[in-house]
Amino acid sequence: DAKTTQPNSMESNEEEPVHLPCNHSTISGTDYIHWYRQLPSQGPEYVIHGLTSNVNNRMASLAIAEDRKSSTLILHRATLRDAAVYYCILRDQTGANNLFFGTGTRLTVIP
Amino acid sequence: DAGVIQSPRHEVTEMGQEVTLRCKPISGHNSLFWYRQTMMRGLELLIYFNNNVPIDDSGMPEDRFSAKMPNASFSTLKIQPSEPRDSAVYFCASSLRGLVGYTFGSGTRLTVV
């Protein structure tokens, strides 16, 4: 599986935007970019995914570089409830069941 | 929808005892996954099922671990005999094959003393 690289940790002030980066230089043409997050003492939850175009949903936005070798998860207005570990994962377009989690980025939101 | 339901939430057992973790996936989902999370190794995929059939169990650490899915609404992960190094949080997740997201349960925190 193609690997992803994320910073170990980031901080953000409450109510400010947060940009969480992810590098995936070995991404293949059939890999989707997925983001999950894990709140304290909970299981991971799906956030967003994309292939080439930028994507928006009620939770976040996903900006994908033109060469697809990097992407950024954008939380438009961080709240204390957004403090979590955020995982960037590549998943083959066929939807093969091989969702492998890396170490993720631990986001701390400062009141 | 109650989501993915795991039981028990916490389990403390003595080394050598048998431990059984249970999972009820979301109704209609046809794929089920067992993950283990530790500080040292993060989230590891242990095994997954499609339509109740085990597809890939290469992540199962040893023969002491076994998983079953007797029907579409129930799965178990059994450790026999348990060892202290099995202490971890075990997550079950389910999905509908072809759809995007996995739904995870709240996990079972296992402590083997």
Coordinates of C-alpha atoms in Angstrom, one line a residue:
Chain A
D1 CA 0.0 0.0 0.0
A2 CA 1.2 3.5 -0.8
K3 CA 2.3 5.3 2.4
T4 CA 1.2 8.6 3.8
T5 CA 3.3 11.1 5.9
Q6 CA 1.7 13.4 8.4
P7 CA 3.0 15.6 11.2
N8 CA 2.8 14.0 14.6
S9 CA 1.0 16.9 16.2
M10 CA -0.5 20.3 15.5
E11 CA -2.1 23.0 17.6
S12 CA -4.9 25.5 16.7
N13 CA -6.7 28.2 18.5
E14 CA -10.4 27.7 18.9
E15 CA -12.6 29.2 16.1
E16 CA -9.7 29.5 13.7
P17 CA -9.2 27.4 10.6
V18 CA -7.0 24.4 10.7
H19 CA -5.0 22.9 7.8
L20 CA -3.8 19.4 8.3
P21 CA -1.3 18.3 5.7
C22 CA -0.6 14.8 4.3
N23 CA 2.1 13.8 1.9
H24 CA 1.5 10.7 -0.4
S25 CA 4.2 10.9 -3.0
T26 CA 3.8 7.3 -4.1
I27 CA 0.0 7.5 -4.7
S28 CA -1.2 5.5 -7.6
G29 CA -3.9 6.7 -10.1
T30 CA -6.5 4.5 -8.6
D31 CA -6.0 5.5 -4.9
Y32 CA -8.6 7.5 -3.2
I33 CA -7.5 9.8 -0.3
H34 CA -9.5 9.2 2.9
W35 CA -9.5 11.0 6.2
Y36 CA -10.6 9.6 9.5
R37 CA -10.4 11.0 12.9
Q38 CA -10.4 9.5 16.3
L39 CA -11.7 11.4 19.3
P40 CA -10.5 10.5 22.8
S41 CA -11.8 7.1 24.0
Q42 CA -13.7 6.5 20.8
G43 CA -13.3 4.5 17.6
P44 CA -12.2 6.2 14.4
E45 CA -14.9 8.0 12.4
Y46 CA -15.0 8.8 8.7
V47 CA -14.4 12.4 7.8
I48 CA -14.1 12.8 4.0
H49 CA -12.6 11.4 0.9
G50 CA -11.6 12.4 -2.6
L51 CA -9.8 11.4 -5.8
T52 CA -8.7 14.4 -7.8
S53 CA -11.1 17.4 -7.1
N54 CA -11.5 19.3 -3.9
V55 CA -14.3 18.1 -1.8
N56 CA -16.5 19.7 0.8
N57 CA -18.9 18.2 3.3
R58 CA -20.5 19.3 6.6
M59 CA -17.4 18.2 8.6
A60 CA -14.5 19.5 6.6
S61 CA -13.0 20.3 3.2
L62 CA -10.3 18.3 1.4
A63 CA -7.9 20.1 -0.9
I64 CA -5.9 17.8 -3.3
A65 CA -2.8 19.0 -5.0
E66 CA -2.8 18.9 -8.8
D67 CA -0.2 16.2 -8.9
R68 CA -2.1 14.3 -6.1
K69 CA 1.1 13.9 -4.1
S70 CA -0.2 15.8 -1.2
S71 CA -3.5 16.8 0.3
T72 CA -4.8 19.0 3.1
L73 CA -7.8 18.5 5.4
I74 CA -9.3 21.8 6.3
L75 CA -11.5 22.4 9.4
H76 CA -12.9 25.9 8.7
R77 CA -13.5 26.8 12.3
A78 CA -11.9 24.6 15.0
T79 CA -13.9 23.8 18.1
L80 CA -12.8 22.0 21.2
R81 CA -14.7 18.9 20.0
D82 CA -12.4 18.7 17.0
A83 CA -9.4 17.8 19.2
A84 CA -8.6 14.3 17.9
V85 CA -6.0 12.2 16.0
Y86 CA -6.6 12.7 12.2
Y87 CA -5.5 9.9 9.9
C88 CA -4.8 10.3 6.2
I89 CA -5.3 7.0 4.4
L90 CA -5.0 5.8 0.8
R91 CA -7.5 3.3 -0.4
D92 CA -7.6 1.6 -3.8
Q93 CA -10.4 2.6 -6.1
T94 CA -11.7 -1.0 -6.2
G95 CA -12.6 -0.5 -2.5
A96 CA -10.4 -3.4 -1.4
N97 CA -10.8 -3.9 2.2
N98 CA -7.3 -2.8 3.3
L99 CA -7.9 0.3 5.4
F100 CA -4.5 0.7 7.0
F101 CA -4.0 3.5 9.6
G102 CA -0.6 5.2 10.1
T103 CA 0.3 7.3 13.1
G104 CA -1.9 10.3 12.2
T105 CA -1.7 13.9 13.4
R106 CA -2.8 14.7 17.0
L107 CA -4.7 18.0 16.9
T108 CA -4.9 20.1 20.0
V109 CA -7.4 22.9 20.1
I110 CA -6.6 25.8 22.4
P111 CA -9.5 27.6 24.0
Chain B
D1 CA -29.4 3.2 14.0
A2 CA -27.5 2.1 17.0
G3 CA -24.2 1.9 15.1
V4 CA -21.7 -0.9 15.6
I5 CA -22.1 -2.4 19.1
Q6 CA -19.3 -4.0 20.9
S7 CA -19.3 -5.8 24.2
P8 CA -18.0 -5.7 26.8
R9 CA -16.6 -2.1 27.0
H10 CA -14.0 -3.2 29.5
E11 CA -12.6 -6.6 30.3
V12 CA -10.0 -7.4 32.9
T13 CA -8.8 -11.0 33.0
E14 CA -6.0 -13.1 34.3
M15 CA -3.2 -14.4 32.1
G16 CA -4.2 -17.8 30.7
Q17 CA -7.9 -17.2 30.7
E18 CA -10.0 -17.3 27.6
V19 CA -11.4 -13.9 26.4
T20 CA -14.3 -13.4 24.0
L21 CA -15.1 -10.1 22.5
R22 CA -18.4 -9.5 20.7
C23 CA -19.5 -7.3 17.8
K24 CA -22.8 -6.5 16.3
P25 CA -22.4 -4.7 12.9
I26 CA -24.8 -2.2 11.4
S27 CA -27.8 -4.0 9.9
G28 CA -27.3 -4.4 6.1
H29 CA -23.5 -4.0 6.2
N30 CA -21.8 -7.0 4.6
S31 CA -18.1 -6.3 5.6
L32 CA -16.8 -6.6 9.1
F33 CA -13.4 -5.8 10.5
W34 CA -11.5 -6.4 13.7
Y35 CA -8.7 -3.9 14.6
R36 CA -6.4 -3.7 17.7
Q37 CA -5.0 -0.5 19.0
T38 CA -1.9 -0.1 21.2
M39 CA 0.3 2.9 22.0
M40 CA 3.3 1.1 20.4
R41 CA 1.7 -0.2 17.2
G42 CA -1.2 2.0 16.6
L43 CA -4.3 0.6 14.8
E44 CA -3.7 -2.8 13.3
L45 CA -6.1 -4.7 11.1
L46 CA -6.5 -8.2 12.5
I47 CA -9.0 -9.8 10.2
Y48 CA -12.0 -9.0 8.0
F49 CA -15.0 -10.7 6.7
N50 CA -17.1 -10.2 3.6
N51 CA -20.6 -11.8 3.7
N52 CA -19.7 -13.7 6.8
V53 CA -16.6 -15.3 5.2
P54 CA -13.1 -14.6 6.5
I55 CA -11.2 -13.0 3.7
D56 CA -7.9 -12.0 5.2
D57 CA -6.6 -13.0 8.6
S58 CA -3.0 -12.2 8.0
G59 CA -3.1 -9.7 10.7
M60 CA -4.0 -12.2 13.4
P61 CA -1.0 -12.3 15.6
E62 CA -0.9 -15.9 16.7
D63 CA -2.9 -19.1 16.8
R64 CA -4.2 -18.0 20.2
F65 CA -6.4 -15.6 18.3
S66 CA -9.5 -16.7 16.4
A67 CA -12.5 -14.9 14.9
K68 CA -15.9 -16.1 13.7
M69 CA -18.9 -14.6 12.1
P70 CA -21.7 -17.2 12.3
N71 CA -24.3 -14.8 10.8
A72 CA -24.6 -11.3 9.3
S73 CA -25.4 -9.7 12.7
F74 CA -22.7 -11.1 15.0
S75 CA -19.0 -11.7 15.2
T76 CA -16.6 -12.8 17.9
L77 CA -12.9 -12.4 18.5
K78 CA -11.5 -15.0 20.9
I79 CA -8.1 -15.1 22.6
Q80 CA -7.2 -18.4 24.3
P81 CA -5.0 -18.4 26.3
S82 CA -4.7 -14.7 26.9
E83 CA -1.3 -13.0 27.7
P84 CA -0.4 -9.6 29.2
R85 CA 0.8 -8.4 25.8
D86 CA -2.7 -8.8 24.4
S87 CA -3.8 -5.8 26.5
A88 CA -5.1 -3.3 24.0
V89 CA -8.3 -1.7 22.7
Y90 CA -10.0 -3.9 20.2
F91 CA -12.3 -2.2 17.7
C92 CA -14.9 -3.7 15.4
A93 CA -16.0 -1.9 12.3
S94 CA -18.5 -2.6 9.5
S95 CA -19.2 -1.3 6.1
L96 CA -21.3 -1.9 3.0
R97 CA -19.0 -3.2 0.3
G98 CA -18.8 -0.6 -2.4
L99 CA -19.5 2.4 -0.1
V100 CA -16.9 4.6 1.3
G101 CA -16.8 4.8 5.0
Y102 CA -16.2 2.3 7.7
T103 CA -18.3 2.7 10.9
F104 CA -16.4 1.8 14.1
G105 CA -17.7 0.6 17.4
S106 CA -16.6 2.2 20.7
G107 CA -14.1 -0.6 21.3
T108 CA -13.4 -3.1 24.1
R109 CA -10.5 -2.2 26.4
L110 CA -8.8 -5.5 27.3
T111 CA -6.4 -5.7 30.2
V112 CA -4.7 -9.0 30.9
V113 CA -2.9 -9.2 34.3

